[in-house]
Amino acid sequence: MSAQQPHDPHFTFRLPRTALRNAGIAFGIGLLLFVIVWWAGRDDGFYTPEATAPGKPLPIEALPEPLSTGAGASGMEEPAPRPAAEERPQLVEEKPMPAPVSETPLPTAPTDPTAPAAPVALAPGEVPVPIPGQTPAPEYPSSAMRNGDQGTVMVRVEVGVDGLPTSVEVAQRSGSRDLDRAAVNAVRQWRFQPAQRDGQPVPGAVTVPIDFKMR
């Protein structure tokens, strides 16, 4: 028996000879065409600037004139501002400033507490006398009116040298506290001619009746 040859795992790819020949012919034809084209255009440059005649300047396009300062956004010239009228100095009279007002109060003449008061008419004797028109009548208490209380209250008044009551009290009651209280409150507002002695006002006392009667 003949020995078996070992299996070769490698494969070799071979082109046919006709394909190689055709490729060589195509490459040769392309190279020939390139040489012909290059030879035909070797004298022509890519770009040749035109020669200018000596001494002839090139034409220069003039730029547009700049807009004047008075031209607006629309390109139209605005009228120039009129010159302002010459200002002449004028004399202005200013009013004088008012004198500052002092916030400090003006000094007033001091009052002497020992100075005598305004003269008061004196009573004809040593008993004070009520001054007509300055003896307001007492108010009738509503509670006394509801209860039907009536009567006369005797009120004793001590009067100072200025004619003002210094002490007022009930000398004789009427039987109603409301009536007694109303009489005392009324007499406290009275004004009197003070009593006198040798032409000088002196303290004095007098008892006055206050009548409460329902009509």
PDB file of C-alpha atoms in Angstrom:
ATOM      1  CA  MET A   1       0.000   0.000   0.000  1.00  0.00           C
ATOM      2  CA  SER A   2       1.184   3.460  -0.796  1.00  0.00           C
ATOM      3  CA  ALA A   3       1.609   5.933   2.058  1.00  0.00           C
ATOM      4  CA  GLN A   4      -0.982   8.760   2.245  1.00  0.00           C
ATOM      5  CA  GLN A   5       0.328  12.310   1.903  1.00  0.00           C
ATOM      6  CA  PRO A   6      -0.482  14.693   4.736  1.00  0.00           C
ATOM      7  CA  HIS A   7      -3.416  17.108   4.108  1.00  0.00           C
ATOM      8  CA  ASP A   8      -2.216  20.719   3.395  1.00  0.00           C
ATOM      9  CA  PRO A   9      -4.477  23.249   5.147  1.00  0.00           C
ATOM     10  CA  HIS A  10      -3.121  26.297   3.124  1.00  0.00           C
ATOM     11  CA  PHE A  11      -4.759  27.439  -0.113  1.00  0.00           C
ATOM     12  CA  THR A  12      -3.102  29.563  -2.826  1.00  0.00           C
ATOM     13  CA  PHE A  13      -5.191  32.030  -4.881  1.00  0.00           C
ATOM     14  CA  ARG A  14      -3.871  32.495  -8.392  1.00  0.00           C
ATOM     15  CA  LEU A  15      -5.219  34.893 -11.005  1.00  0.00           C
ATOM     16  CA  PRO A  16      -5.474  33.690 -14.534  1.00  0.00           C
ATOM     17  CA  ARG A  17      -2.853  34.964 -16.920  1.00  0.00           C
ATOM     18  CA  THR A  18      -5.392  36.675 -19.146  1.00  0.00           C
ATOM     19  CA  ALA A  19      -6.518  38.934 -16.310  1.00  0.00           C
ATOM     20  CA  LEU A  20      -2.945  39.996 -15.610  1.00  0.00           C
ATOM     21  CA  ARG A  21      -2.384  40.760 -19.226  1.00  0.00           C
ATOM     22  CA  ASN A  22      -5.498  42.888 -19.500  1.00  0.00           C
ATOM     23  CA  ALA A  23      -4.542  44.879 -16.391  1.00  0.00           C
ATOM     24  CA  GLY A  24      -1.083  45.590 -17.783  1.00  0.00           C
ATOM     25  CA  ILE A  25      -2.513  46.791 -21.085  1.00  0.00           C
ATOM     26  CA  ALA A  26      -4.981  49.147 -19.303  1.00  0.00           C
ATOM     27  CA  PHE A  27      -2.251  50.611 -17.097  1.00  0.00           C
ATOM     28  CA  GLY A  28      -0.029  51.264 -20.114  1.00  0.00           C
ATOM     29  CA  ILE A  29      -2.835  53.010 -22.025  1.00  0.00           C
ATOM     30  CA  GLY A  30      -3.620  55.292 -19.020  1.00  0.00           C
ATOM     31  CA  LEU A  31       0.021  56.221 -18.590  1.00  0.00           C
ATOM     32  CA  LEU A  32       0.289  57.061 -22.279  1.00  0.00           C
ATOM     33  CA  LEU A  33      -2.762  59.338 -22.147  1.00  0.00           C
ATOM     34  CA  PHE A  34      -1.351  61.197 -19.110  1.00  0.00           C
ATOM     35  CA  VAL A  35       1.950  61.830 -20.907  1.00  0.00           C
ATOM     36  CA  ILE A  36       0.127  63.153 -23.988  1.00  0.00           C
ATOM     37  CA  VAL A  37      -2.024  65.549 -21.975  1.00  0.00           C
ATOM     38  CA  TRP A  38       0.925  66.820 -19.959  1.00  0.00           C
ATOM     39  CA  TRP A  39       2.996  67.391 -23.070  1.00  0.00           C
ATOM     40  CA  ALA A  40       0.225  69.287 -24.827  1.00  0.00           C
ATOM     41  CA  GLY A  41      -0.403  71.751 -21.927  1.00  0.00           C
ATOM     42  CA  ARG A  42       3.053  72.226 -20.476  1.00  0.00           C
ATOM     43  CA  ASP A  43       3.443  75.692 -22.066  1.00  0.00           C
ATOM     44  CA  ASP A  44       0.137  77.024 -20.691  1.00  0.00           C
ATOM     45  CA  GLY A  45       0.336  78.387 -17.127  1.00  0.00           C
ATOM     46  CA  PHE A  46      -2.532  78.222 -14.623  1.00  0.00           C
ATOM     47  CA  TYR A  47      -2.796  82.040 -14.440  1.00  0.00           C
ATOM     48  CA  THR A  48      -0.868  84.820 -16.147  1.00  0.00           C
ATOM     49  CA  PRO A  49      -1.557  88.423 -15.030  1.00  0.00           C
ATOM     50  CA  GLU A  50      -2.230  90.921 -17.742  1.00  0.00           C
ATOM     51  CA  ALA A  51       0.628  93.278 -18.377  1.00  0.00           C
ATOM     52  CA  THR A  52      -0.175  96.952 -18.015  1.00  0.00           C
ATOM     53  CA  ALA A  53       1.234  99.691 -20.087  1.00  0.00           C
ATOM     54  CA  PRO A  54       4.089 101.464 -18.363  1.00  0.00           C
ATOM     55  CA  GLY A  55       3.132 104.786 -16.855  1.00  0.00           C
ATOM     56  CA  LYS A  56      -0.641 104.180 -17.033  1.00  0.00           C
ATOM     57  CA  PRO A  57      -2.187 104.175 -13.553  1.00  0.00           C
ATOM     58  CA  LEU A  58      -4.811 101.647 -12.714  1.00  0.00           C
ATOM     59  CA  PRO A  59      -8.342 103.004 -12.457  1.00  0.00           C
ATOM     60  CA  ILE A  60      -9.357 103.565  -8.808  1.00  0.00           C
ATOM     61  CA  GLU A  61     -12.996 103.685  -7.924  1.00  0.00           C
ATOM     62  CA  ALA A  62     -13.823 106.743  -5.834  1.00  0.00           C
ATOM     63  CA  LEU A  63     -15.365 106.112  -2.420  1.00  0.00           C
ATOM     64  CA  PRO A  64     -18.668 107.829  -1.535  1.00  0.00           C
ATOM     65  CA  GLU A  65     -18.379 111.066   0.388  1.00  0.00           C
ATOM     66  CA  PRO A  66     -18.958 110.753   4.141  1.00  0.00           C
ATOM     67  CA  LEU A  67     -22.261 111.991   5.500  1.00  0.00           C
ATOM     68  CA  SER A  68     -22.233 115.394   7.148  1.00  0.00           C
ATOM     69  CA  THR A  69     -22.825 115.671  10.874  1.00  0.00           C
ATOM     70  CA  GLY A  70     -26.283 117.078  10.250  1.00  0.00           C
ATOM     71  CA  ALA A  71     -27.433 114.099   8.163  1.00  0.00           C
ATOM     72  CA  GLY A  72     -29.976 111.850   9.781  1.00  0.00           C
ATOM     73  CA  ALA A  73     -30.435 108.134   9.607  1.00  0.00           C
ATOM     74  CA  SER A  74     -32.319 108.503   6.297  1.00  0.00           C
ATOM     75  CA  GLY A  75     -29.282 110.053   4.580  1.00  0.00           C
ATOM     76  CA  MET A  76     -30.909 113.470   4.224  1.00  0.00           C
ATOM     77  CA  GLU A  77     -29.107 116.422   5.637  1.00  0.00           C
ATOM     78  CA  GLU A  78     -30.777 118.044   8.603  1.00  0.00           C
ATOM     79  CA  PRO A  79     -30.902 121.823   8.797  1.00  0.00           C
ATOM     80  CA  ALA A  80     -28.091 123.307  10.769  1.00  0.00           C
ATOM     81  CA  PRO A  81     -29.152 124.626  14.189  1.00  0.00           C
ATOM     82  CA  ARG A  82     -29.745 128.319  14.340  1.00  0.00           C
ATOM     83  CA  PRO A  83     -27.234 130.245  16.369  1.00  0.00           C
ATOM     84  CA  ALA A  84     -28.623 131.044  19.790  1.00  0.00           C
ATOM     85  CA  ALA A  85     -29.407 134.627  20.484  1.00  0.00           C
ATOM     86  CA  GLU A  86     -26.690 136.416  22.290  1.00  0.00           C
ATOM     87  CA  GLU A  87     -27.450 136.316  25.976  1.00  0.00           C
ATOM     88  CA  ARG A  88     -27.110 139.576  27.729  1.00  0.00           C
ATOM     89  CA  PRO A  89     -26.594 139.775  31.458  1.00  0.00           C
ATOM     90  CA  GLN A  90     -29.686 140.981  33.258  1.00  0.00           C
ATOM     91  CA  LEU A  91     -29.886 142.546  36.656  1.00  0.00           C
ATOM     92  CA  VAL A  92     -32.217 140.591  38.929  1.00  0.00           C
ATOM     93  CA  GLU A  93     -33.352 142.231  42.111  1.00  0.00           C
ATOM     94  CA  GLU A  94     -33.571 139.747  44.943  1.00  0.00           C
ATOM     95  CA  LYS A  95     -35.807 140.319  47.906  1.00  0.00           C
ATOM     96  CA  PRO A  96     -33.972 140.657  51.200  1.00  0.00           C
ATOM     97  CA  MET A  97     -34.085 137.590  53.378  1.00  0.00           C
ATOM     98  CA  PRO A  98     -36.476 137.936  56.322  1.00  0.00           C
ATOM     99  CA  ALA A  99     -34.915 138.286  59.695  1.00  0.00           C
ATOM    100  CA  PRO A 100     -34.728 134.974  61.587  1.00  0.00           C
ATOM    101  CA  VAL A 101     -37.442 134.492  64.121  1.00  0.00           C
ATOM    102  CA  SER A 102     -36.160 133.644  67.533  1.00  0.00           C
ATOM    103  CA  GLU A 103     -37.840 130.683  69.145  1.00  0.00           C
ATOM    104  CA  THR A 104     -36.949 131.976  72.606  1.00  0.00           C
ATOM    105  CA  PRO A 105     -40.058 133.503  74.203  1.00  0.00           C
ATOM    106  CA  LEU A 106     -39.850 137.161  74.959  1.00  0.00           C
ATOM    107  CA  PRO A 107     -39.304 137.938  78.607  1.00  0.00           C
ATOM    108  CA  THR A 108     -42.431 138.977  80.410  1.00  0.00           C
ATOM    109  CA  ALA A 109     -42.695 141.262  83.310  1.00  0.00           C
ATOM    110  CA  PRO A 110     -42.444 139.293  86.543  1.00  0.00           C
ATOM    111  CA  THR A 111     -45.594 139.135  88.572  1.00  0.00           C
ATOM    112  CA  ASP A 112     -45.434 140.012  92.193  1.00  0.00           C
ATOM    113  CA  PRO A 113     -47.491 137.532  94.212  1.00  0.00           C
ATOM    114  CA  THR A 114     -47.729 140.091  97.008  1.00  0.00           C
ATOM    115  CA  ALA A 115     -49.251 142.751  94.746  1.00  0.00           C
ATOM    116  CA  PRO A 116     -52.853 143.608  95.639  1.00  0.00           C
ATOM    117  CA  ALA A 117     -55.578 142.163  93.432  1.00  0.00           C
ATOM    118  CA  ALA A 118     -58.058 144.247  91.513  1.00  0.00           C
ATOM    119  CA  PRO A 119     -60.264 146.253  93.846  1.00  0.00           C
ATOM    120  CA  VAL A 120     -63.483 144.507  94.856  1.00  0.00           C
ATOM    121  CA  ALA A 121     -66.589 146.323  95.954  1.00  0.00           C
ATOM    122  CA  LEU A 122     -66.960 145.988  99.694  1.00  0.00           C
ATOM    123  CA  ALA A 123     -70.085 145.174 101.633  1.00  0.00           C
ATOM    124  CA  PRO A 124     -71.606 148.018 103.678  1.00  0.00           C
ATOM    125  CA  GLY A 125     -70.792 146.238 106.951  1.00  0.00           C
ATOM    126  CA  GLU A 126     -69.014 143.295 108.523  1.00  0.00           C
ATOM    127  CA  VAL A 127     -71.318 140.762 106.818  1.00  0.00           C
ATOM    128  CA  PRO A 128     -70.565 139.601 103.244  1.00  0.00           C
ATOM    129  CA  VAL A 129     -73.275 140.269 100.660  1.00  0.00           C
ATOM    130  CA  PRO A 130     -74.006 138.077  97.599  1.00  0.00           C
ATOM    131  CA  ILE A 131     -73.369 139.915  94.285  1.00  0.00           C
ATOM    132  CA  PRO A 132     -76.527 140.027  92.122  1.00  0.00           C
ATOM    133  CA  GLY A 133     -76.137 138.089  88.858  1.00  0.00           C
ATOM    134  CA  GLN A 134     -73.358 135.921  90.300  1.00  0.00           C
ATOM    135  CA  THR A 135     -75.521 133.653  92.436  1.00  0.00           C
ATOM    136  CA  PRO A 136     -76.581 130.730  90.144  1.00  0.00           C
ATOM    137  CA  ALA A 137     -79.667 128.863  91.321  1.00  0.00           C
ATOM    138  CA  PRO A 138     -79.250 125.229  92.393  1.00  0.00           C
ATOM    139  CA  GLU A 139     -80.573 122.388  90.255  1.00  0.00           C
ATOM    140  CA  TYR A 140     -83.553 120.520  91.661  1.00  0.00           C
ATOM    141  CA  PRO A 141     -82.417 116.896  92.128  1.00  0.00           C
ATOM    142  CA  SER A 142     -84.486 114.485  90.011  1.00  0.00           C
ATOM    143  CA  SER A 143     -84.542 111.944  92.849  1.00  0.00           C
ATOM    144  CA  ALA A 144     -86.010 114.562  95.211  1.00  0.00           C
ATOM    145  CA  MET A 145     -88.614 115.470  92.609  1.00  0.00           C
ATOM    146  CA  ARG A 146     -89.654 111.806  92.253  1.00  0.00           C
ATOM    147  CA  ASN A 147     -89.979 111.555  96.049  1.00  0.00           C
ATOM    148  CA  GLY A 148     -91.767 114.892  96.286  1.00  0.00           C
ATOM    149  CA  ASP A 149     -89.126 116.365  98.649  1.00  0.00           C
ATOM    150  CA  GLN A 150     -89.395 120.109  99.398  1.00  0.00           C
ATOM    151  CA  GLY A 151     -87.912 122.438 101.978  1.00  0.00           C
ATOM    152  CA  THR A 152     -85.453 125.192 102.839  1.00  0.00           C
ATOM    153  CA  VAL A 153     -81.736 124.639 103.396  1.00  0.00           C
ATOM    154  CA  MET A 154     -79.828 127.161 105.525  1.00  0.00           C
ATOM    155  CA  VAL A 155     -76.249 127.370 104.234  1.00  0.00           C
ATOM    156  CA  ARG A 156     -73.465 129.063 106.176  1.00  0.00           C
ATOM    157  CA  VAL A 157     -70.714 130.582 104.013  1.00  0.00           C
ATOM    158  CA  GLU A 158     -67.353 131.937 105.094  1.00  0.00           C
ATOM    159  CA  VAL A 159     -66.073 134.526 102.571  1.00  0.00           C
ATOM    160  CA  GLY A 160     -62.479 135.668 102.143  1.00  0.00           C
ATOM    161  CA  VAL A 161     -61.218 139.188 101.448  1.00  0.00           C
ATOM    162  CA  ASP A 162     -61.405 138.465  97.693  1.00  0.00           C
ATOM    163  CA  GLY A 163     -65.130 137.684  97.832  1.00  0.00           C
ATOM    164  CA  LEU A 164     -64.711 133.927  97.210  1.00  0.00           C
ATOM    165  CA  PRO A 165     -66.240 131.304  99.509  1.00  0.00           C
ATOM    166  CA  THR A 166     -63.657 129.607 101.687  1.00  0.00           C
ATOM    167  CA  SER A 167     -66.040 127.262 103.523  1.00  0.00           C
ATOM    168  CA  VAL A 168     -69.610 126.185 102.797  1.00  0.00           C
ATOM    169  CA  GLU A 169     -71.669 123.974 105.101  1.00  0.00           C
ATOM    170  CA  VAL A 170     -75.284 123.244 106.016  1.00  0.00           C
ATOM    171  CA  ALA A 171     -76.461 125.234 109.011  1.00  0.00           C
ATOM    172  CA  GLN A 172     -80.031 123.854 108.992  1.00  0.00           C
ATOM    173  CA  ARG A 173     -81.137 120.792 107.060  1.00  0.00           C
ATOM    174  CA  SER A 174     -84.215 120.512 104.896  1.00  0.00           C
ATOM    175  CA  GLY A 175     -84.906 116.857 105.677  1.00  0.00           C
ATOM    176  CA  SER A 176     -83.585 115.640 102.270  1.00  0.00           C
ATOM    177  CA  ARG A 177     -79.947 114.856 101.729  1.00  0.00           C
ATOM    178  CA  ASP A 178     -80.305 115.443  97.985  1.00  0.00           C
ATOM    179  CA  LEU A 179     -81.643 118.964  98.604  1.00  0.00           C
ATOM    180  CA  ASP A 180     -78.908 119.761 101.143  1.00  0.00           C
ATOM    181  CA  ARG A 181     -76.172 118.571  98.765  1.00  0.00           C
ATOM    182  CA  ALA A 182     -77.599 120.555  95.833  1.00  0.00           C
ATOM    183  CA  ALA A 183     -77.739 123.745  97.960  1.00  0.00           C
ATOM    184  CA  VAL A 184     -74.100 123.435  99.089  1.00  0.00           C
ATOM    185  CA  ASN A 185     -72.862 122.822  95.521  1.00  0.00           C
ATOM    186  CA  ALA A 186     -74.703 125.894  94.256  1.00  0.00           C
ATOM    187  CA  VAL A 187     -73.435 128.291  96.974  1.00  0.00           C
ATOM    188  CA  ARG A 188     -69.830 127.253  96.366  1.00  0.00           C
ATOM    189  CA  GLN A 189     -70.115 128.963  92.953  1.00  0.00           C
ATOM    190  CA  TRP A 190     -71.444 132.271  94.356  1.00  0.00           C
ATOM    191  CA  ARG A 191     -69.478 135.501  94.531  1.00  0.00           C
ATOM    192  CA  PHE A 192     -69.758 137.971  97.424  1.00  0.00           C
ATOM    193  CA  GLN A 193     -68.856 141.473  98.403  1.00  0.00           C
ATOM    194  CA  PRO A 194     -66.382 140.885 101.222  1.00  0.00           C
ATOM    195  CA  ALA A 195     -66.993 142.322 104.640  1.00  0.00           C
ATOM    196  CA  GLN A 196     -65.144 145.459 105.641  1.00  0.00           C
ATOM    197  CA  ARG A 197     -63.760 147.101 108.712  1.00  0.00           C
ATOM    198  CA  ASP A 198     -62.460 150.636 108.685  1.00  0.00           C
ATOM    199  CA  GLY A 199     -62.643 150.603 104.890  1.00  0.00           C
ATOM    200  CA  GLN A 200     -60.512 147.449 104.535  1.00  0.00           C
ATOM    201  CA  PRO A 201     -61.788 144.028 103.387  1.00  0.00           C
ATOM    202  CA  VAL A 202     -61.875 141.422 106.117  1.00  0.00           C
ATOM    203  CA  PRO A 203     -63.032 137.784 106.236  1.00  0.00           C
ATOM    204  CA  GLY A 204     -66.627 137.317 107.176  1.00  0.00           C
ATOM    205  CA  ALA A 205     -69.470 134.798 107.297  1.00  0.00           C
ATOM    206  CA  VAL A 206     -73.102 134.837 106.282  1.00  0.00           C
ATOM    207  CA  THR A 207     -76.004 132.369 106.324  1.00  0.00           C
ATOM    208  CA  VAL A 208     -78.208 132.256 103.225  1.00  0.00           C
ATOM    209  CA  PRO A 209     -81.504 130.349 102.757  1.00  0.00           C
ATOM    210  CA  ILE A 210     -82.024 128.114  99.732  1.00  0.00           C
ATOM    211  CA  ASP A 211     -85.662 127.201  99.051  1.00  0.00           C
ATOM    212  CA  PHE A 212     -86.741 124.101  97.138  1.00  0.00           C
ATOM    213  CA  LYS A 213     -90.411 124.140  96.177  1.00  0.00           C
ATOM    214  CA  MET A 214     -92.186 122.085  93.534  1.00  0.00           C
ATOM    215  CA  ARG A 215     -94.613 123.993  91.369  1.00  0.00           C
TER     216      ARG A 215
END
